[in-house]
């Protein structure tokens, strides 16, 4: 029983539990993944539970893959038949078997956000609502939130009788279900709601699935929404349910997660055994002291305090910077210093921030300093235009009723089919009560369409039908290759120039990923290879996308960082209104969720933690003075070492510095002027004059070289105005652009050090 070796008493108690409900309160870095995998192995090896009777839910596809691999290593064999994945992937797998009972076919399409918004737009127009007044994104968001709360359209309308957006959303919501069923499609919310409808309408199927899964394990339980909780409750009616979570790390309330599910679980599953995992195997005591102090200010916690055997540790560094650029440059210099002293490699360090917009200043500072970095959470591979084009074809091949896929695919490449022709086609389809592809097949019977349009539509339908026949037996990669050749997609993209060449590389990567795609499901799965490939592609998370150097410093949002760790972590932008966000104090529980998010960020660090804030920051094109975050004020002063950037240090010596909070002492300020100067980008002084550092005076002077994202480099010829009205005239090096007058607050200018 080697899977039990090295477990602490609390971990072992959780692993060896067999029958009955159990709630595991697992603190950050407490080894919960090991507990989950060891329990699965213990059930199989020690108690003879068949692999296929275990249902394990994880938060991400990546976590599911890692957990399945761990189980395989512990067992010494492939755990074939084990159902392990996210709620959405497991629900999709279940629904592929039961779709007919709900009015779908097993080849149903999974709509992404763009597909759903496109359908919402069409329904808004059909209902006579203006998409400009009520944007499809806003309406879709309201509907999604209602689905997560398990509200019907009538419930949504009644819950906000004086909210026009809610009333419009309820109107569209009522039409959305039938429209999705007509298209043989489901969105991500439907993947959670339809199994519940199945269980409600067909009790025999609930009994069958409940019997199939004798043991249920759920990770990250604090992030479940109402529908997910109800699914656990339905399938776990036998009581053999183990949920693992941390109420202090519940950070997804904005997308429907409800931390109250953890307390509700104990009410709905009487006799629940509670186990607390409080020993942290990740962070130093100093890091945990900071994290414990911050989270202690939240009320209503279930109660747990992290402890570690790693006593002491390097103090938490608190940086005060002048502005976001100063903050970013200090961070890069400091990380470069620690790299040069062989303390940390770039891959060992991460910079975390509250909002994606904060990445810009950091990226620019890393680029200027030549420091390798990688940005996590950029545009997802599966969200790129060329990839979505080809996936639309594959979706239509698999599901001929998918009108959203038809409208995207038929436009690539252009076939002489304009908006007018497609609008007529849509009207004919509505009159015939047929999907668009069926009408395209019979376009010769639609006199409303021009002859050339009829021919183009029938040729397109013939292509789809031909590939659909081949897709029944061919692997997805070969279907893709035949499709690409048939529509001459390489030539289409290459005609776009250098950008098209980049897009073609993404197409090749898509084919490669399809070729490398390995079957993750058991042999009793009813879907075709293409259907299963499309399901996997639809469920992949955009947060897994990476841009930049593989071994560089990681830049990502705090939400994306959940579940990860690094030896060195920087939490940036710790200012009131930014972190916590200003709107957090306006919503019930909002501030507590922001504090939990801060706790998540703090506990990502193993050895060294930096907290940074800027006295001024440009937000929405406006320069604003900042107040240090209340989260910083909660950190015990005895674990903090304060530093100020050279800009703040220079202003402070002249009597113009700002002090805030209780860290006003200078005793722990380490003199690092020499180090600062060593890593300062060429052309910028380490300690500028006070008037230069002042944010109330123009930051640019006549003759200075600047860079614009769109227009390139140029020289400032003149300035006029002050504050937000400051304008600069720039003579750009590109003669075709010439001289342009720009409003500094919105221009996004950078100093062009290389061209100086």
XYZ file of C-alpha atoms in Angstrom:
756
model
C 0.000 0.000 0.000
C 2.708 2.436 -1.079
C 0.069 5.074 -1.929
C -0.361 5.615 1.827
C 3.329 6.204 2.510
C 4.304 9.695 3.612
C 0.753 10.869 4.298
C 0.178 12.919 7.428
C -2.588 11.763 9.828
C -5.289 14.044 8.362
C -4.438 13.058 4.787
C -4.467 9.372 5.677
C -7.835 9.725 7.385
C -9.302 11.188 4.184
C -7.715 8.547 1.934
C -8.826 5.557 3.999
C -12.433 6.728 4.322
C -14.747 4.463 2.312
C -18.522 4.711 2.817
C -20.557 7.796 3.651
C -20.198 11.507 2.859
C -16.995 13.378 3.622
C -16.004 17.053 3.396
C -12.266 17.713 3.198
C -11.268 21.294 4.036
C -7.979 21.493 2.154
C -5.848 24.575 2.680
C -3.543 25.936 -0.010
C -0.544 23.684 -0.612
C -1.856 20.987 1.716
C -1.566 18.091 -0.747
C -5.213 17.694 -1.735
C -4.399 16.316 -5.200
C -2.361 13.554 -3.611
C -5.248 12.798 -1.250
C -7.750 12.551 -4.106
C -5.574 10.300 -6.249
C -4.546 8.121 -3.301
C -8.192 7.660 -2.332
C -9.123 6.567 -5.861
C -6.272 4.046 -5.832
C -7.223 2.882 -2.333
C -10.832 2.264 -3.420
C -9.656 0.237 -6.419
C -6.805 -1.741 -4.873
C -7.867 -2.119 -1.259
C -11.652 -2.365 -1.614
C -12.058 -3.849 -5.089
C -14.159 -1.001 -6.530
C -14.297 -1.344 -10.353
C -12.604 1.598 -12.083
C -15.694 2.413 -14.164
C -17.800 2.908 -11.015
C -15.800 5.953 -9.895
C -16.788 9.476 -10.959
C -14.099 12.104 -10.225
C -14.643 15.790 -10.999
C -11.826 18.322 -11.366
C -11.834 22.043 -12.102
C -9.781 22.081 -15.340
C -9.039 19.692 -18.177
C -5.345 19.979 -17.352
C -5.955 18.939 -13.732
C -8.028 15.985 -14.937
C -5.234 14.799 -17.214
C -2.626 15.099 -14.476
C -4.816 13.299 -11.942
C -5.561 10.447 -14.330
C -1.839 10.083 -15.085
C -1.075 9.994 -11.336
C -3.683 7.315 -10.745
C -2.188 5.298 -13.600
C 1.316 5.549 -12.140
C 0.089 4.480 -8.678
C -1.868 1.546 -10.122
C 0.880 0.570 -12.516
C -1.658 0.367 -15.348
C -3.947 2.582 -17.412
C -7.159 3.314 -15.448
C -9.313 2.674 -18.508
C -12.985 3.285 -17.800
C -12.385 5.821 -15.018
C -14.655 8.834 -15.466
C -12.477 11.809 -14.572
C -12.774 15.353 -15.914
C -14.504 18.680 -15.477
C -18.225 18.958 -14.800
C -18.741 20.086 -18.378
C -16.707 17.317 -19.995
C -18.328 14.593 -17.909
C -21.799 16.030 -18.533
C -21.137 16.160 -22.265
C -20.040 12.536 -22.129
C -23.206 11.537 -20.283
C -25.423 13.520 -22.638
C -23.905 11.893 -25.738
C -25.569 8.713 -24.486
C -28.885 10.235 -23.424
C -29.408 13.068 -25.928
C -32.340 11.459 -27.732
C -34.431 11.463 -24.543
C -34.074 15.270 -24.449
C -34.881 15.938 -28.102
C -31.289 16.111 -29.397
C -29.109 13.732 -31.365
C -25.826 12.437 -29.976
C -24.034 14.655 -32.540
C -25.172 17.861 -30.831
C -22.869 20.872 -31.112
C -21.418 22.645 -28.078
C -21.734 26.398 -28.637
C -18.974 28.686 -27.426
C -19.488 32.303 -26.363
C -19.346 33.649 -29.932
C -21.889 31.115 -31.185
C -24.272 31.867 -28.337
C -23.961 35.628 -28.785
C -24.635 35.298 -32.523
C -27.818 33.350 -31.784
C -28.852 35.845 -29.110
C -28.390 38.659 -31.640
C -30.700 36.932 -34.122
C -33.310 36.363 -31.427
C -33.089 39.987 -30.290
C -33.798 41.118 -33.834
C -36.646 38.609 -34.230
C -38.201 39.858 -30.990
C -37.924 43.493 -32.095
C -35.254 44.503 -29.550
C -32.346 46.691 -30.608
C -28.954 44.901 -30.357
C -27.390 48.331 -29.911
C -29.495 49.181 -26.881
C -29.324 45.670 -25.431
C -26.035 44.173 -26.581
C -25.980 40.413 -27.274
C -23.085 39.998 -24.837
C -24.957 41.679 -21.987
C -28.147 39.732 -22.696
C -26.241 36.444 -22.964
C -24.497 37.197 -19.660
C -27.815 37.786 -17.862
C -29.224 34.558 -19.298
C -26.117 32.613 -18.292
C -26.315 33.903 -14.727
C -29.995 32.908 -14.572
C -29.177 29.407 -15.819
C -26.440 29.027 -13.208
C -29.012 29.959 -10.557
C -31.404 27.473 -12.207
C -33.934 30.221 -12.924
C -36.526 29.821 -15.673
C -37.303 32.709 -18.053
C -40.383 33.447 -15.935
C -38.288 33.456 -12.756
C -35.796 35.854 -14.341
C -38.517 38.275 -15.407
C -40.169 38.167 -11.980
C -36.893 38.651 -10.094
C -36.207 42.067 -11.680
C -39.564 43.583 -12.662
C -38.128 47.096 -13.183
C -34.912 46.091 -14.950
C -35.331 46.534 -18.721
C -32.253 44.457 -19.528
C -33.539 41.583 -17.399
C -36.963 41.769 -19.082
C -35.404 41.691 -22.558
C -33.086 38.862 -21.493
C -36.060 36.879 -20.158
C -37.874 37.368 -23.477
C -34.855 36.087 -25.430
C -34.231 33.326 -22.882
C -37.725 31.921 -23.514
C -36.921 31.606 -27.226
C -33.338 30.443 -26.747
C -34.134 26.892 -25.609
C -36.275 25.985 -28.646
C -33.780 27.666 -30.983
C -30.906 25.660 -29.506
C -32.903 22.457 -29.796
C -33.700 23.234 -33.448
C -29.967 23.690 -34.053
C -29.192 20.473 -32.142
C -26.865 22.548 -29.959
C -26.109 23.179 -26.300
C -24.087 25.906 -24.618
C -21.879 25.441 -21.568
C -24.717 26.201 -19.162
C -26.949 23.651 -20.883
C -24.335 20.968 -20.293
C -25.095 21.323 -16.587
C -28.863 21.846 -16.819
C -29.791 19.111 -19.293
C -28.582 16.192 -17.113
C -30.770 17.558 -14.311
C -33.724 17.732 -16.703
C -32.969 14.157 -17.767
C -32.917 12.941 -14.162
C -36.125 14.830 -13.371
C -38.057 13.574 -16.405
C -36.633 10.051 -16.453
C -36.123 8.767 -12.882
C -35.042 5.395 -14.258
C -32.032 7.015 -15.923
C -31.089 8.747 -12.664
C -31.267 5.398 -10.881
C -29.092 3.809 -13.556
C -26.410 6.503 -13.432
C -26.467 6.634 -9.630
C -25.905 2.884 -9.567
C -23.178 3.186 -12.211
C -21.173 5.628 -10.082
C -20.870 4.064 -6.645
C -18.275 6.610 -5.536
C -18.136 10.305 -6.377
C -15.184 12.623 -5.703
C -15.289 16.366 -6.367
C -12.270 18.685 -6.311
C -12.459 22.490 -5.868
C -15.949 22.112 -4.418
C -15.982 25.743 -3.246
C -16.217 26.823 -6.892
C -19.352 24.862 -7.804
C -22.489 26.713 -8.876
C -26.061 25.752 -8.055
C -26.540 23.448 -11.053
C -23.255 21.627 -10.416
C -24.152 21.182 -6.769
C -27.538 19.720 -7.721
C -25.819 17.262 -10.070
C -23.562 16.075 -7.231
C -26.594 15.754 -4.971
C -28.536 13.780 -7.590
C -25.800 11.314 -8.527
C -24.594 11.072 -4.934
C -27.924 10.010 -3.495
C -26.264 6.844 -2.176
C -24.115 9.013 0.118
C -20.667 7.876 -1.043
C -19.549 11.392 -1.907
C -16.225 13.017 -1.045
C -15.935 16.742 -1.741
C -12.651 18.601 -1.360
C -12.493 22.371 -1.152
C -11.287 25.480 0.603
C -13.807 28.194 1.413
C -10.866 30.629 1.661
C -10.127 30.075 -2.046
C -13.635 30.580 -3.456
C -12.971 33.210 -6.145
C -15.504 32.587 -8.893
C -18.664 34.158 -7.491
C -18.817 36.420 -10.547
C -19.557 33.409 -12.732
C -22.057 31.717 -10.454
C -19.916 29.810 -7.945
C -21.459 29.744 -4.481
C -19.205 29.120 -1.484
C -22.343 28.387 0.559
C -22.497 24.991 -1.155
C -19.860 23.790 1.311
C -22.160 24.390 4.273
C -25.193 23.168 2.336
C -23.407 19.877 1.701
C -23.341 19.104 5.418
C -27.092 19.740 5.631
C -27.994 17.672 2.565
C -25.681 14.785 3.486
C -26.313 14.057 7.191
C -23.437 12.515 9.073
C -20.797 14.154 6.898
C -17.298 13.500 8.163
C -15.152 16.665 8.135
C -11.367 16.437 7.738
C -9.107 19.510 7.792
C -5.827 19.553 5.865
C -3.906 22.401 7.488
C -0.275 21.466 6.964
C 1.134 23.471 4.076
C 3.941 21.833 2.081
C 4.587 24.808 -0.186
C 5.312 28.114 1.528
C 7.668 29.485 4.167
C 6.278 30.525 7.546
C 6.686 34.198 6.624
C 4.488 33.780 3.519
C 1.870 31.908 5.542
C 1.922 34.549 8.290
C 1.048 37.168 5.662
C -1.665 35.009 4.067
C -3.244 33.922 7.351
C -3.428 37.535 8.574
C -5.131 38.744 5.401
C -7.772 36.005 5.231
C -8.504 36.218 8.969
C -10.461 39.423 8.302
C -13.153 37.491 6.412
C -16.229 36.535 8.412
C -18.146 33.272 8.315
C -15.150 31.105 7.465
C -15.355 27.403 8.178
C -12.148 27.706 10.157
C -8.612 26.578 9.403
C -5.097 27.957 9.899
C -2.212 26.893 7.689
C 0.984 25.732 9.366
C 4.312 24.632 7.924
C 7.521 22.981 9.029
C 9.475 25.571 7.028
C 10.143 28.014 9.834
C 11.294 31.566 9.101
C 11.909 32.614 5.527
C 12.828 35.772 3.643
C 10.729 38.797 4.583
C 7.898 40.043 2.386
C 9.092 43.010 0.310
C 6.605 45.881 0.014
C 7.379 48.283 -2.846
C 6.000 51.782 -3.224
C 6.359 53.005 -6.835
C 5.568 56.324 -8.491
C 3.329 54.974 -11.265
C 2.610 51.753 -13.153
C 5.621 52.171 -15.422
C 7.914 52.814 -12.478
C 6.409 49.788 -10.732
C 7.006 47.547 -13.751
C 10.572 48.728 -14.293
C 11.454 48.207 -10.619
C 9.996 44.698 -10.701
C 11.977 43.782 -13.824
C 15.217 45.187 -12.404
C 14.694 43.316 -9.141
C 13.942 40.015 -10.879
C 16.947 40.514 -13.162
C 19.136 41.141 -10.106
C 17.987 37.935 -8.468
C 18.530 36.057 -11.682
C 22.066 37.417 -12.051
C 22.874 36.449 -8.474
C 21.790 32.868 -9.342
C 19.027 32.885 -6.716
C 16.125 32.233 -9.103
C 15.729 31.336 -12.761
C 13.090 33.215 -14.823
C 10.852 30.137 -14.880
C 10.847 30.205 -11.043
C 9.237 33.662 -10.913
C 5.741 34.998 -11.546
C 4.114 38.431 -11.637
C 0.406 38.346 -10.806
C -2.160 41.117 -11.262
C -5.879 41.690 -10.728
C -6.865 42.716 -14.268
C -5.569 41.817 -17.724
C -5.032 45.498 -18.528
C -2.166 45.609 -16.018
C -0.102 43.257 -18.160
C 0.709 45.979 -20.713
C 3.120 47.974 -18.535
C 4.764 44.785 -17.314
C 5.168 43.374 -20.833
C 6.743 46.599 -22.067
C 9.204 46.684 -19.160
C 10.239 43.062 -19.747
C 10.712 43.702 -23.468
C 12.800 46.838 -22.930
C 15.048 45.057 -20.431
C 15.435 41.965 -22.615
C 14.152 39.772 -19.789
C 12.401 36.578 -21.002
C 8.749 36.308 -20.026
C 5.632 34.417 -20.987
C 2.098 35.784 -20.890
C -0.619 33.330 -19.852
C -4.221 33.904 -20.816
C -3.747 35.578 -24.188
C -6.163 34.680 -26.985
C -6.895 30.976 -26.905
C -5.613 28.846 -29.754
C -9.141 27.589 -30.325
C -10.440 31.170 -30.468
C -8.241 32.175 -33.402
C -10.127 33.042 -36.567
C -8.601 30.411 -38.830
C -9.052 27.660 -36.243
C -12.682 28.608 -35.653
C -13.275 28.638 -39.420
C -12.157 25.033 -39.784
C -13.902 23.908 -36.612
C -17.127 25.416 -38.004
C -16.779 23.106 -41.023
C -16.172 20.107 -38.766
C -19.138 21.017 -36.579
C -21.418 21.247 -39.596
C -20.095 17.932 -40.909
C -20.925 16.317 -37.558
C -24.200 18.179 -36.984
C -26.038 19.279 -40.170
C -28.563 21.243 -38.070
C -25.908 23.659 -36.740
C -26.929 26.934 -38.433
C -24.257 28.966 -36.622
C -21.560 26.702 -38.034
C -23.160 26.899 -41.492
C -23.075 30.710 -41.545
C -19.401 30.770 -40.567
C -18.245 27.973 -42.855
C -20.124 29.111 -45.956
C -18.283 32.447 -45.810
C -14.830 30.811 -45.938
C -13.687 31.183 -48.617
C -15.976 33.778 -50.148
C -18.333 32.102 -52.614
C -20.124 35.144 -53.947
C -22.545 34.883 -51.060
C -23.135 38.282 -49.482
C -25.201 39.291 -46.487
C -28.275 39.817 -48.656
C -28.117 36.296 -50.114
C -27.641 34.727 -46.689
C -30.503 36.792 -45.280
C -32.793 35.465 -48.027
C -31.557 31.933 -47.355
C -32.368 32.381 -43.654
C -35.884 33.587 -44.509
C -36.447 30.594 -46.783
C -35.201 28.233 -44.062
C -37.619 29.780 -41.576
C -40.495 29.416 -44.051
C -39.573 25.809 -44.841
C -38.817 25.086 -41.165
C -35.561 23.450 -42.198
C -31.891 23.925 -41.197
C -29.806 26.113 -43.501
C -27.800 23.180 -44.879
C -30.979 21.333 -45.892
C -32.199 24.438 -47.739
C -28.782 24.849 -49.410
C -29.063 21.286 -50.747
C -32.406 22.159 -52.318
C -31.454 25.709 -53.320
C -32.628 25.042 -56.894
C -36.184 25.042 -55.472
C -35.806 28.555 -54.026
C -36.646 31.093 -56.798
C -35.921 33.935 -54.335
C -32.200 33.230 -54.793
C -30.159 34.257 -57.832
C -28.941 31.388 -60.087
C -25.268 31.869 -59.169
C -26.178 31.853 -55.449
C -28.195 28.652 -55.870
C -25.242 26.979 -57.575
C -22.775 28.113 -54.890
C -25.018 26.880 -52.090
C -25.552 23.472 -53.671
C -21.816 23.088 -54.281
C -21.156 23.934 -50.628
C -23.795 21.459 -49.435
C -22.284 18.783 -51.692
C -18.863 19.346 -50.115
C -20.263 19.040 -46.591
C -22.250 15.887 -47.435
C -19.212 14.263 -49.044
C -16.996 14.957 -46.041
C -19.756 13.871 -43.636
C -19.807 10.442 -45.254
C -16.034 10.120 -44.955
C -16.028 11.358 -41.344
C -17.936 8.301 -40.176
C -14.757 6.238 -40.379
C -11.793 8.554 -40.970
C -9.787 10.037 -38.084
C -10.323 13.786 -37.478
C -6.890 14.768 -38.804
C -7.566 13.169 -42.186
C -10.988 14.821 -42.413
C -9.277 18.150 -41.729
C -6.643 17.565 -44.400
C -9.253 16.726 -47.022
C -11.296 19.776 -46.047
C -8.291 22.114 -46.250
C -7.397 20.762 -49.678
C -11.005 21.000 -50.930
C -11.406 24.688 -50.024
C -7.766 25.527 -50.886
C -7.398 27.143 -47.488
C -3.636 27.523 -47.675
C -3.916 29.727 -50.760
C -6.723 31.709 -49.130
C -4.590 32.491 -46.071
C -1.328 33.097 -47.923
C -3.082 35.748 -49.978
C -3.365 37.784 -46.761
C 0.397 38.355 -46.607
C 2.648 37.857 -43.532
C -0.319 37.615 -41.157
C -1.782 34.905 -43.357
C 1.447 32.922 -43.107
C 1.149 33.020 -39.321
C -2.452 31.856 -39.593
C -1.402 28.984 -41.836
C 1.034 27.846 -39.142
C -1.916 27.734 -36.722
C -3.833 25.597 -39.217
C -0.906 23.190 -39.394
C -0.849 23.103 -35.597
C -4.570 22.263 -35.564
C -3.988 19.333 -37.916
C -1.058 18.208 -35.771
C -3.141 18.395 -32.609
C -5.867 16.354 -34.289
C -3.268 13.793 -35.373
C -1.855 13.585 -31.848
C -5.296 13.473 -30.284
C -5.629 10.402 -28.124
C -8.883 8.730 -27.169
C -9.728 9.553 -23.536
C -12.947 7.597 -23.230
C -13.918 3.975 -22.854
C -14.745 1.635 -25.657
C -18.479 1.822 -24.957
C -18.681 5.447 -26.105
C -21.343 5.895 -28.850
C -19.799 8.949 -30.567
C -17.760 9.021 -33.781
C -14.078 10.068 -33.581
C -14.954 13.449 -35.063
C -17.717 14.087 -32.527
C -15.383 13.255 -29.654
C -12.632 15.469 -31.065
C -15.052 18.396 -31.373
C -16.229 17.885 -27.790
C -12.651 18.000 -26.532
C -11.852 21.114 -28.581
C -14.990 22.909 -27.363
C -14.192 22.231 -23.718
C -10.557 23.331 -23.767
C -9.922 26.368 -21.569
C -8.691 29.626 -23.097
C -6.596 30.206 -19.987
C -4.203 27.480 -21.118
C -2.906 29.652 -23.983
C 0.666 30.936 -23.688
C 2.561 33.679 -25.510
C 6.288 34.239 -25.064
C 9.383 32.376 -23.848
C 8.686 28.930 -22.434
C 11.217 29.389 -19.615
C 10.467 33.067 -18.986
C 8.955 34.861 -16.023
C 5.221 34.078 -15.895
C 2.755 36.976 -16.208
C -0.890 36.177 -15.449
C -4.015 37.267 -13.615
C -4.658 36.088 -10.085
C -7.669 34.061 -11.209
C -5.518 32.193 -13.729
C -2.840 31.527 -11.098
C -5.141 29.433 -8.911
C -3.660 25.989 -8.354
C -0.143 27.014 -9.445
C 2.991 27.883 -7.466
C 6.433 29.458 -7.918
C 9.469 29.994 -5.677
C 9.137 33.776 -6.170
C 5.867 35.667 -6.648
C 5.103 39.361 -7.199
C 1.581 40.640 -6.439
C 1.323 43.949 -8.262
C -1.185 46.804 -8.276
C -2.222 46.556 -4.625
C -4.267 49.748 -4.617
C -7.754 50.574 -3.433
C -10.132 50.511 -6.402
C -7.893 48.154 -8.346
C -7.358 45.391 -5.800
C -9.863 45.228 -4.251
C -11.873 46.448 -7.238
C -14.036 49.465 -6.524
C -17.246 47.632 -7.419
C -16.474 44.852 -4.918
C -17.668 47.000 -2.019
C -20.964 47.624 -3.807
C -22.003 43.959 -3.961
C -22.812 41.598 -1.068
C -19.788 39.451 -0.349
C -17.767 41.222 -3.018
C -15.027 42.475 -0.703
C -14.695 39.075 0.957
C -14.241 37.413 -2.433
C -11.548 39.959 -3.337
C -9.814 39.140 -0.042
C -9.978 35.436 -0.885
C -8.422 36.239 -4.251
C -5.601 38.050 -2.478
C -5.144 35.003 -0.244
C -4.890 32.807 -3.346
C -2.190 35.102 -4.728
C -0.187 35.186 -1.501
C -0.200 31.408 -1.168
C 1.229 30.892 -4.663
C 4.695 31.823 -3.304
C 7.051 29.213 -1.918
C 10.098 31.222 -0.837
C 9.832 34.916 -1.659
C 6.885 37.290 -1.883
C 6.783 40.853 -3.224
C 3.815 43.207 -2.840
C 3.837 46.329 -5.028
C 1.658 49.393 -5.421
C 1.887 52.689 -7.331
C 1.102 56.129 -5.949
C -0.432 57.121 -9.291
C -1.805 54.984 -12.104
C -3.369 55.651 -15.483
C -6.810 54.100 -15.569
C -9.266 54.681 -18.381
C -6.887 57.214 -19.928
C -6.837 59.299 -16.752
C -3.987 59.677 -14.275
C -5.257 59.057 -10.755
C -3.685 59.178 -7.311
C -3.839 55.876 -5.464
C -4.405 54.694 -1.904
C -2.612 51.578 -0.767
C -4.831 48.484 -0.584
C -6.399 47.479 2.705
C -5.013 44.008 2.033
C -1.483 45.368 2.458
C -2.467 46.974 5.750
C -3.509 43.556 7.095
C -0.041 42.035 6.636
C 1.843 41.877 9.999
C 4.563 44.592 10.027
C 7.126 42.234 11.547
C 7.251 40.153 8.330
C 7.534 43.167 6.002
C 10.553 44.917 4.520
C 9.578 48.202 2.846
C 11.249 49.560 -0.270
C 10.607 52.560 -2.475
C 11.590 52.952 -6.082
C 14.259 55.482 -7.016
C 11.588 57.858 -8.298
C 9.688 57.828 -5.009
C 12.980 57.977 -3.070
C 14.071 61.054 -5.029
C 10.792 62.883 -4.468
C 10.801 61.937 -0.790
C 14.220 63.499 -0.208
C 12.893 66.786 -1.575
C 9.977 66.751 0.848
C 7.390 65.993 -1.817
C 6.943 62.297 -1.156
C 3.664 60.650 -0.211
C 3.256 58.501 2.873
C 0.347 56.158 3.408
C -0.589 53.493 5.897
C 1.663 52.434 8.688
C 4.804 51.533 6.710
C 6.310 55.051 6.820
C 9.656 54.100 8.347
C 12.785 54.216 6.240
C 14.956 52.055 8.494
C 14.519 48.920 6.425
C 14.987 50.682 3.096
C 17.958 48.981 1.466
C 20.243 51.332 -0.452
C 20.244 49.990 -3.954
C 20.944 53.002 -6.112
C 23.851 51.203 -7.758
C 21.739 48.140 -8.488
C 18.886 50.287 -9.785
C 21.245 52.098 -12.132
C 22.754 48.854 -13.345
C 19.374 47.640 -14.648
C 17.956 51.001 -15.741
C 17.154 51.083 -19.484
C 19.684 53.144 -21.432
C 18.865 56.816 -21.627
C 16.886 57.088 -18.389
C 18.438 58.563 -15.236
C 18.159 56.579 -12.022
C 17.137 59.629 -9.962
C 15.425 62.321 -12.040
C 14.895 65.849 -10.795
C 11.750 66.398 -8.694
C 10.002 68.359 -11.408
C 10.553 65.472 -13.837
C 9.154 62.949 -11.378
C 6.076 65.053 -10.649
C 2.984 63.576 -12.253
C 1.422 67.040 -12.495
C 3.899 68.265 -15.126
C 4.101 67.067 -18.754
C 5.944 63.794 -19.059
C 7.210 64.642 -22.536
C 9.402 67.437 -23.913
C 9.950 68.878 -27.362
C 12.518 66.896 -29.325
C 11.958 63.670 -27.360
C 11.541 60.469 -29.339
C 8.419 58.385 -28.722
C 6.836 55.222 -30.072
C 3.174 54.698 -30.983
C 1.734 51.184 -31.260
C 0.211 51.838 -34.673
C 2.314 54.619 -36.213
C 5.755 53.531 -35.010
C 8.555 55.872 -33.878
C 8.737 59.634 -34.191
C 9.906 62.886 -32.621
C 7.788 65.315 -30.587
C 7.595 68.696 -32.331
C 5.411 70.505 -29.820
C 3.054 70.242 -26.839
C -0.114 72.119 -25.942
C -2.537 71.915 -23.009
C -2.205 70.371 -19.548
C -3.443 67.347 -17.608
C -5.928 65.216 -19.522
C -6.031 67.820 -22.289
C -2.306 67.613 -23.034
C -1.669 67.125 -26.763
C 1.564 66.427 -28.600
C 2.483 66.907 -32.230
C 4.623 63.998 -33.417
C 6.545 63.792 -36.691
C 6.624 60.058 -37.389
C 9.544 58.423 -39.184
C 7.169 56.819 -41.679
C 6.679 59.549 -44.293
C 3.312 58.117 -45.295
C 2.038 58.943 -41.786
C 3.693 62.340 -41.405
C 2.835 64.632 -38.489
C -0.051 63.769 -36.206
C -1.518 65.547 -33.188
C -2.328 63.110 -30.397
C -4.096 63.371 -27.038
C -1.550 61.997 -24.574
C -4.154 60.517 -22.228
C -5.355 58.145 -24.937
C -2.385 57.791 -27.305
C -0.502 55.136 -25.324
C 2.857 56.650 -26.213
C 6.120 55.115 -25.016
C 9.578 56.641 -24.926
C 11.659 55.305 -27.802
C 14.915 54.514 -26.035
C 16.396 52.599 -28.949
C 15.860 55.481 -31.366
C 17.120 58.185 -29.003
